[in-house]
Amino acid sequence: MELRFSTWQEVERYLETSKTIVLPIGSTEQHGPNGLIGTDALCPEALALELGKETGALIAPTISVGMAQHHLGFPGSITLRPSTLIQVILDMVNSLVQHGFERFYFLNGHGGNIATVSAAFSEIYAQSSLGTQAAEPPKVRCLLRNWWEADGVMKLSRELFGEADGSHATCGEVSLTQYAYPESIKSAEMNPPIAPTGPIYDAADYRRRFPDGRIGSNPSLANPDAGKALFEMALRGIVLDYTRFSSVKS
Ligand code: NI
């Protein structure tokens, strides 16, 4: 069930059976020569929509812009500062808490969001911890899951692509978008075939170290069949994980 295609009465009825909502969260940032700028939002969104169909979970609109300051050296990349993203998450969760939602399952597509989303969760819990409402167990619970860490996905990526999977503009994520959006498949020459690796600092430094945007990957190996296998593997893990999170009592 998608929030954007629901009426308020349908949401009210949903709340009689579940207090959990899924929030896909990603990023709008360069993904190398053949990766889509929307990759990190498209992947968790596609998985979340399928999760919604399989489990009946309510899926919130995707938070498509994340913490991507290091990608700003490439046209089209957009970032929220960590402090802004924390406020976005806080306001979204607090809005939904007003209506009775208690569990927030964030399905993430971008490694650069992890620290900031975790900090946002601490801000959320601090609201009750610093007030008189501290509850044990906490009424509001947030969980962050990275789609690529769903059971078996990293192992499968490694089997499919070996070292060439890399850590940004990975073969796995590019494959997943190729499976979900075959009309948007791009091809490009990779030079060198496997991109360099190294630390991440600011945008100018990133562009110097990783001139075409990739880190450690050779996404010319990406293909829709691999994307399908990864999608199905990730979905299996996420369905189990979501079901556990939404049903555990304490
Ligand atoms: Ni990515």
Coordinates of N, CA and C in Angstrom, one line a residue, residues 12-188:
E12 N -6.1 5.5 8.1 CA -6.8 5.3 9.4 C -7.1 3.9 9.7
R13 N -7.6 3.2 8.6 CA -7.9 1.8 8.7 C -6.7 1.0 8.9
Y14 N -5.6 1.3 8.1 CA -4.3 0.6 8.2 C -3.8 0.6 9.6
L15 N -4.0 1.8 10.3 CA -3.4 1.9 11.6 C -4.2 1.0 12.6
E16 N -5.3 0.6 12.3 CA -6.0 -0.4 13.2 C -5.4 -1.7 13.1
T17 N -4.6 -2.0 12.1 CA -3.9 -3.3 12.0 C -2.4 -3.3 12.1
S18 N -1.8 -2.1 11.9 CA -0.3 -2.0 12.0 C 0.1 -0.6 12.3
K19 N 1.1 -0.5 13.1 CA 1.7 0.8 13.5 C 3.0 1.1 12.8
T20 N 3.3 0.2 11.8 CA 4.6 0.3 11.1 C 4.5 0.9 9.7
I21 N 5.5 1.8 9.4 CA 5.5 2.3 8.1 C 6.9 2.2 7.5
V22 N 7.0 2.0 6.2 CA 8.3 1.9 5.6 C 8.7 3.2 4.9
L23 N 9.9 3.7 5.1 CA 10.4 4.9 4.5 C 11.6 4.6 3.6
P24 N 11.5 4.5 2.3 CA 12.7 4.3 1.5 C 13.5 5.6 1.5
I25 N 14.8 5.5 1.7 CA 15.6 6.7 1.7 C 16.9 6.5 0.8
G26 N 17.2 7.5 0.0 CA 18.3 7.3 -0.9 C 19.1 8.6 -1.0
S27 N 19.5 8.8 -2.3 CA 20.3 10.0 -2.6 C 20.2 10.3 -4.1
T28 N 20.5 11.6 -4.4 CA 20.5 12.0 -5.8 C 22.0 12.4 -6.1
E29 N 22.7 11.5 -6.6 CA 24.2 11.8 -6.8 C 24.8 11.0 -7.9
Q30 N 25.8 11.5 -8.5 CA 26.5 10.8 -9.6 C 26.8 9.3 -9.3
H31 N 26.6 8.5 -10.2 CA 27.0 7.1 -10.1 C 27.9 6.6 -11.2
G32 N 28.9 7.4 -11.5 CA 29.8 7.0 -12.6 C 29.3 7.1 -14.0
P33 N 30.0 6.6 -15.0 CA 29.7 6.8 -16.4 C 28.4 6.1 -16.8
N34 N 28.0 5.0 -16.2 CA 26.8 4.4 -16.7 C 25.7 4.2 -15.6
G35 N 26.0 4.8 -14.5 CA 25.0 4.6 -13.4 C 24.1 5.9 -13.3
L36 N 22.8 5.6 -13.0 CA 21.9 6.7 -13.0 C 22.0 7.6 -11.7
I37 N 21.8 8.9 -11.8 CA 22.0 9.8 -10.7 C 21.0 9.4 -9.6
G38 N 19.9 8.8 -9.9 CA 18.9 8.4 -8.9 C 19.1 7.0 -8.3
T39 N 20.2 6.4 -8.7 CA 20.4 5.0 -8.3 C 20.1 4.7 -6.8
D40 N 20.6 5.5 -5.9 CA 20.5 5.2 -4.5 C 19.1 5.3 -4.0
A41 N 18.2 6.1 -4.7 CA 16.8 6.2 -4.3 C 16.0 5.2 -5.0
L42 N 16.3 4.9 -6.3 CA 15.5 4.0 -7.1 C 15.6 2.6 -6.6
C43 N 16.8 2.2 -6.1 CA 16.9 0.8 -5.6 C 16.0 0.5 -4.4
P44 N 16.1 1.3 -3.3 CA 15.3 1.0 -2.1 C 13.8 1.2 -2.4
E45 N 13.5 2.2 -3.3 CA 12.1 2.4 -3.7 C 11.5 1.2 -4.4
A46 N 12.2 0.7 -5.4 CA 11.7 -0.5 -6.1 C 11.5 -1.6 -5.1
L47 N 12.5 -1.8 -4.2 CA 12.3 -2.9 -3.3 C 11.2 -2.7 -2.3
A48 N 11.1 -1.4 -1.9 CA 10.0 -1.1 -0.9 C 8.6 -1.3 -1.5
L49 N 8.5 -1.0 -2.8 CA 7.1 -1.1 -3.4 C 6.8 -2.6 -3.5
E50 N 7.8 -3.4 -3.8 CA 7.5 -4.9 -3.9 C 7.2 -5.4 -2.5
L51 N 8.0 -4.9 -1.5 CA 7.7 -5.3 -0.1 C 6.3 -5.0 0.3
G52 N 5.8 -3.8 -0.1 CA 4.5 -3.4 0.1 C 3.4 -4.4 -0.5
K53 N 3.7 -4.8 -1.7 CA 2.8 -5.7 -2.4 C 2.8 -7.1 -1.7
E54 N 4.0 -7.5 -1.2 CA 4.0 -8.9 -0.6 C 3.5 -8.9 0.8
T55 N 3.6 -7.8 1.6 CA 3.3 -7.9 3.0 C 2.1 -7.0 3.4
G56 N 1.7 -6.1 2.5 CA 0.7 -5.1 2.8 C 1.2 -3.9 3.6
A57 N 2.5 -3.8 3.7 CA 3.1 -2.7 4.4 C 2.8 -1.4 3.7
L58 N 2.7 -0.3 4.5 CA 2.4 1.0 4.0 C 3.8 1.6 3.7
I59 N 3.9 2.1 2.4 CA 5.2 2.7 2.0 C 5.1 4.2 1.8
A60 N 5.9 4.9 2.6 CA 5.9 6.4 2.5 C 6.6 6.8 1.2
P61 N 6.4 8.1 0.9 CA 7.2 8.7 -0.3 C 8.7 8.5 0.0
T62 N 9.4 8.2 -1.0 CA 10.9 8.1 -0.9 C 11.5 9.4 -0.6
I63 N 12.5 9.4 0.4 CA 13.3 10.5 0.7 C 14.5 10.4 -0.3
S64 N 14.4 11.2 -1.4 CA 15.2 10.9 -2.6 C 16.5 11.7 -2.5
V65 N 16.6 12.7 -1.7 CA 17.9 13.5 -1.5 C 18.4 13.2 -0.2
G66 N 19.7 12.8 -0.1 CA 20.3 12.5 1.1 C 21.6 13.3 1.4
M67 N 22.5 12.6 2.1 CA 23.8 13.3 2.5 C 24.8 12.9 1.5
A68 N 25.1 13.8 0.5 CA 26.0 13.4 -0.6 C 27.0 14.5 -0.9
Q69 N 27.4 15.2 0.2 CA 28.3 16.4 -0.1 C 29.5 16.1 -0.9
H70 N 30.0 14.9 -0.8 CA 31.3 14.5 -1.5 C 31.1 14.3 -3.0
H71 N 29.8 14.3 -3.4 CA 29.6 14.0 -4.9 C 29.3 15.4 -5.6
L72 N 29.4 16.5 -4.9 CA 29.0 17.7 -5.5 C 30.0 18.2 -6.6
G73 N 31.1 17.6 -6.8 CA 32.0 17.9 -7.9 C 31.5 17.4 -9.3
F74 N 30.3 16.7 -9.3 CA 29.8 16.2 -10.5 C 28.4 16.8 -10.7
P75 N 28.1 17.3 -12.0 CA 26.8 17.9 -12.2 C 25.6 17.0 -11.9
G76 N 24.6 17.6 -11.3 CA 23.4 16.9 -11.0 C 23.3 16.4 -9.6
S77 N 24.4 16.3 -9.0 CA 24.4 15.7 -7.6 C 23.8 16.8 -6.6
I78 N 23.0 16.4 -5.7 CA 22.3 17.3 -4.8 C 22.6 16.7 -3.4
T79 N 22.9 17.6 -2.4 CA 23.0 17.1 -1.0 C 22.2 17.9 -0.1
L80 N 21.8 17.2 1.0 CA 21.4 17.9 2.2 C 22.5 17.8 3.2
R81 N 22.8 18.9 3.9 CA 23.8 18.8 5.0 C 23.3 17.8 6.0
P82 N 24.2 17.2 6.8 CA 23.7 16.2 7.8 C 22.7 16.9 8.7
S83 N 22.9 18.1 9.1 CA 21.9 18.8 10.0 C 20.6 18.9 9.4
T84 N 20.5 19.2 8.1 CA 19.2 19.3 7.4 C 18.5 18.0 7.3
L85 N 19.3 16.9 6.9 CA 18.7 15.6 6.8 C 18.1 15.1 8.1
I86 N 18.8 15.4 9.2 CA 18.3 15.1 10.5 C 17.0 15.7 10.8
Q87 N 16.9 17.0 10.4 CA 15.6 17.7 10.6 C 14.5 17.1 9.7
V88 N 14.8 16.8 8.5 CA 13.8 16.2 7.6 C 13.3 14.9 8.2
I89 N 14.2 14.1 8.7 CA 13.7 12.8 9.2 C 12.9 13.0 10.5
L90 N 13.4 13.9 11.3 CA 12.7 14.2 12.6 C 11.3 14.7 12.3
D91 N 11.1 15.6 11.4 CA 9.8 16.2 11.0 C 8.9 15.1 10.4
M92 N 9.4 14.2 9.6 CA 8.6 13.2 9.0 C 8.1 12.2 10.0
V93 N 9.0 11.8 10.9 CA 8.7 10.8 11.9 C 7.7 11.4 12.9
N94 N 8.0 12.7 13.3 CA 7.1 13.3 14.3 C 5.7 13.5 13.7
S95 N 5.6 13.8 12.4 CA 4.3 14.0 11.7 C 3.5 12.7 11.8
L96 N 4.1 11.6 11.5 CA 3.5 10.3 11.5 C 3.1 9.8 12.9
V97 N 4.0 10.1 13.9 CA 3.7 9.8 15.3 C 2.4 10.4 15.7
Q98 N 2.1 11.6 15.2 CA 0.8 12.3 15.6 C -0.4 11.4 15.2
H99 N -0.3 10.5 14.2 CA -1.4 9.8 13.8 C -1.4 8.4 14.4
G100 N -0.4 8.0 15.1 CA -0.4 6.7 15.8 C 0.7 5.8 15.3
F101 N 1.5 6.2 14.3 CA 2.6 5.3 13.8 C 3.6 5.2 14.9
E102 N 4.2 4.0 15.1 CA 5.2 3.8 16.2 C 6.5 3.2 15.7
R103 N 6.4 2.5 14.6 CA 7.6 1.8 14.1 C 7.9 2.3 12.7
F104 N 9.2 2.7 12.5 CA 9.6 3.3 11.3 C 10.8 2.5 10.7
Y105 N 10.5 1.9 9.6 CA 11.5 1.0 8.9 C 12.1 1.8 7.7
F106 N 13.3 2.3 7.9 CA 14.0 3.0 6.9 C 14.7 2.0 6.0
L107 N 14.4 2.0 4.7 CA 15.1 1.1 3.8 C 16.0 2.0 3.0
N108 N 17.3 1.8 3.2 CA 18.3 2.8 2.7 C 19.1 2.3 1.5
G109 N 19.4 3.2 0.6 CA 20.1 2.9 -0.6 C 21.5 3.6 -0.7
H110 N 21.9 4.3 0.3 CA 23.1 5.1 0.2 C 24.0 5.1 1.5
G111 N 25.2 4.5 1.4 CA 26.1 4.4 2.5 C 26.3 5.7 3.2
G112 N 26.4 6.8 2.4 CA 26.6 8.2 3.0 C 25.5 8.7 3.9
N113 N 24.4 8.0 3.9 CA 23.2 8.4 4.8 C 23.4 7.8 6.2
I114 N 24.1 6.7 6.4 CA 24.0 5.9 7.6 C 24.3 6.7 8.8
A115 N 25.4 7.4 8.9 CA 25.8 8.1 10.1 C 24.7 9.2 10.4
T116 N 24.2 9.8 9.4 CA 23.2 10.9 9.7 C 21.9 10.4 10.1
V117 N 21.4 9.3 9.4 CA 20.1 8.7 9.8 C 20.2 8.2 11.2
S118 N 21.4 7.5 11.6 CA 21.5 7.0 13.0 C 21.5 8.2 14.0
A119 N 22.1 9.3 13.6 CA 22.0 10.5 14.5 C 20.6 11.0 14.6
A120 N 19.9 11.0 13.5 CA 18.4 11.4 13.5 C 17.6 10.5 14.5
F121 N 17.9 9.2 14.5 CA 17.2 8.3 15.4 C 17.5 8.7 16.9
S122 N 18.8 9.1 17.1 CA 19.1 9.5 18.5 C 18.4 10.8 18.9
E123 N 18.2 11.7 17.9 CA 17.4 12.9 18.2 C 16.0 12.5 18.5
I124 N 15.5 11.5 17.8 CA 14.1 11.1 18.0 C 13.9 10.5 19.4
Y125 N 14.8 9.6 19.8 CA 14.7 9.0 21.1 C 15.0 10.1 22.2
A126 N 15.8 11.0 21.9 CA 16.2 12.1 22.9 C 14.9 12.9 23.3
Q127 N 14.0 13.0 22.3 CA 12.8 13.8 22.6 C 12.0 13.2 23.8
S128 N 12.0 11.8 23.9 CA 11.3 11.2 25.0 C 12.2 11.1 26.2
S129 N 13.5 10.8 25.9 CA 14.4 10.6 27.0 C 14.6 11.8 27.9
L130 N 14.6 13.0 27.2 CA 14.8 14.3 27.9 C 13.5 14.8 28.4
G131 N 12.4 14.2 28.1 CA 11.1 14.7 28.6 C 10.6 13.9 29.7
T132 N 9.3 13.8 29.9 CA 8.8 13.0 31.0 C 8.1 11.8 30.4
Q133 N 8.3 11.6 29.1 CA 7.6 10.5 28.4 C 8.4 9.3 28.2
A134 N 9.7 9.2 28.7 CA 10.5 8.1 28.5 C 9.8 6.8 28.8
A135 N 9.8 5.9 27.8 CA 9.0 4.6 27.9 C 10.0 3.4 27.8
E136 N 9.6 2.4 28.5 CA 10.4 1.2 28.4 C 9.5 0.0 28.1
P137 N 9.5 -0.7 27.0 CA 10.3 -0.3 25.8 C 9.8 1.0 25.1
P138 N 10.6 1.6 24.3 CA 10.2 2.9 23.7 C 9.1 2.7 22.8
K139 N 8.1 3.6 22.8 CA 7.0 3.5 21.9 C 7.4 3.7 20.5
V140 N 8.2 4.7 20.2 CA 8.7 4.9 18.9 C 10.0 4.2 18.6
R141 N 10.0 3.4 17.6 CA 11.2 2.6 17.3 C 11.6 2.8 15.8
C142 N 12.8 3.1 15.6 CA 13.3 3.3 14.2 C 14.3 2.2 13.8
L143 N 14.3 1.7 12.6 CA 15.3 0.8 12.2 C 15.8 1.2 10.8
L144 N 17.1 1.2 10.7 CA 17.7 1.5 9.4 C 18.3 0.2 8.8
R145 N 17.8 -0.1 7.5 CA 18.3 -1.3 6.8 C 18.9 -0.9 5.5
N146 N 20.1 -1.3 5.2 CA 20.7 -1.0 3.9 C 20.3 -2.2 3.0
W147 N 19.8 -1.9 1.8 CA 19.3 -3.0 1.0 C 20.4 -4.0 0.6
W148 N 21.6 -3.5 0.4 CA 22.7 -4.4 0.0 C 23.2 -5.3 1.1
E149 N 22.7 -5.0 2.3 CA 23.1 -5.9 3.5 C 22.0 -6.9 3.8
A150 N 21.0 -7.0 3.0 CA 20.0 -8.0 3.2 C 20.6 -9.4 3.0
D151 N 20.1 -10.4 3.7 CA 20.7 -11.7 3.8 C 21.1 -12.2 2.4
G152 N 22.4 -12.5 2.2 CA 22.9 -13.2 1.0 C 23.2 -12.2 -0.1
V153 N 22.9 -10.9 0.0 CA 23.1 -10.0 -1.2 C 24.6 -9.8 -1.4
M154 N 25.4 -9.5 -0.4 CA 26.8 -9.2 -0.6 C 27.5 -10.4 -1.2
K155 N 27.1 -11.6 -0.6 CA 27.7 -12.8 -1.1 C 27.4 -13.0 -2.6
L156 N 26.2 -12.8 -3.0 CA 25.8 -13.0 -4.4 C 26.5 -12.0 -5.3
S157 N 26.6 -10.7 -4.8 CA 27.4 -9.7 -5.6 C 28.8 -10.1 -5.8
R158 N 29.4 -10.7 -4.8 CA 30.8 -11.1 -4.8 C 30.9 -12.3 -5.8
E159 N 29.9 -13.2 -5.8 CA 30.0 -14.3 -6.8 C 29.8 -13.8 -8.2
L160 N 29.0 -12.8 -8.4 CA 28.7 -12.3 -9.7 C 29.8 -11.5 -10.3
F161 N 30.4 -10.6 -9.4 CA 31.3 -9.6 -9.9 C 32.7 -9.6 -9.3
G162 N 32.9 -10.4 -8.3 CA 34.2 -10.4 -7.6 C 34.6 -9.1 -7.1
E163 N 35.9 -8.7 -7.1 CA 36.4 -7.5 -6.7 C 35.9 -6.3 -7.4
A164 N 35.4 -6.5 -8.7 CA 35.0 -5.5 -9.6 C 33.7 -4.8 -9.1
D165 N 33.0 -5.4 -8.1 CA 31.8 -4.9 -7.6 C 32.0 -3.5 -7.0
G166 N 33.2 -3.3 -6.3 CA 33.6 -2.0 -5.8 C 32.8 -1.5 -4.7
S167 N 32.9 -0.1 -4.4 CA 32.2 0.4 -3.3 C 31.3 1.6 -3.6
H168 N 31.5 2.2 -4.8 CA 30.6 3.2 -5.3 C 30.4 3.1 -6.8
A169 N 29.1 3.3 -7.2 CA 28.7 2.9 -8.6 C 29.0 1.5 -8.7
T170 N 28.6 0.7 -7.8 CA 28.9 -0.8 -7.8 C 28.2 -1.5 -8.9
C171 N 28.7 -2.6 -9.3 CA 28.1 -3.4 -10.3 C 26.7 -3.8 -9.9
G172 N 26.6 -4.1 -8.6 CA 25.3 -4.6 -8.0 C 24.2 -3.6 -8.1
E173 N 24.5 -2.4 -7.7 CA 23.4 -1.3 -7.7 C 23.1 -0.9 -9.1
V174 N 24.1 -0.8 -10.0 CA 23.8 -0.5 -11.4 C 23.0 -1.6 -12.0
S175 N 23.3 -2.8 -11.7 CA 22.5 -4.0 -12.2 C 21.0 -3.9 -11.8
L176 N 20.9 -3.5 -10.5 CA 19.5 -3.5 -9.9 C 18.7 -2.4 -10.6
T177 N 19.3 -1.3 -10.9 CA 18.5 -0.3 -11.7 C 18.2 -0.7 -13.1
Q178 N 19.2 -1.5 -13.7 CA 19.0 -1.9 -15.1 C 17.8 -2.9 -15.1
Y179 N 17.7 -3.7 -14.1 CA 16.5 -4.7 -14.0 C 15.2 -3.9 -13.8
A180 N 15.3 -2.9 -12.8 CA 14.0 -2.2 -12.5 C 13.6 -1.2 -13.6
Y181 N 14.6 -0.6 -14.3 CA 14.3 0.4 -15.3 C 15.0 0.1 -16.5
P182 N 14.7 -1.0 -17.3 CA 15.4 -1.4 -18.5 C 15.5 -0.3 -19.5
E183 N 14.5 0.6 -19.5 CA 14.5 1.7 -20.5 C 15.5 2.7 -20.3
S184 N 16.2 2.7 -19.1 CA 17.2 3.7 -18.8 C 18.6 3.1 -18.7
I185 N 18.8 2.0 -19.4 CA 20.2 1.4 -19.3 C 21.1 2.2 -20.2
K186 N 22.3 2.5 -19.6 CA 23.3 3.3 -20.3 C 24.6 2.4 -20.5
S187 N 25.3 2.8 -21.5 CA 26.6 2.1 -21.7 C 27.7 3.1 -21.8
A188 N 28.9 2.8 -21.3 CA 30.0 3.7 -21.3 C 31.3 2.9 -21.2

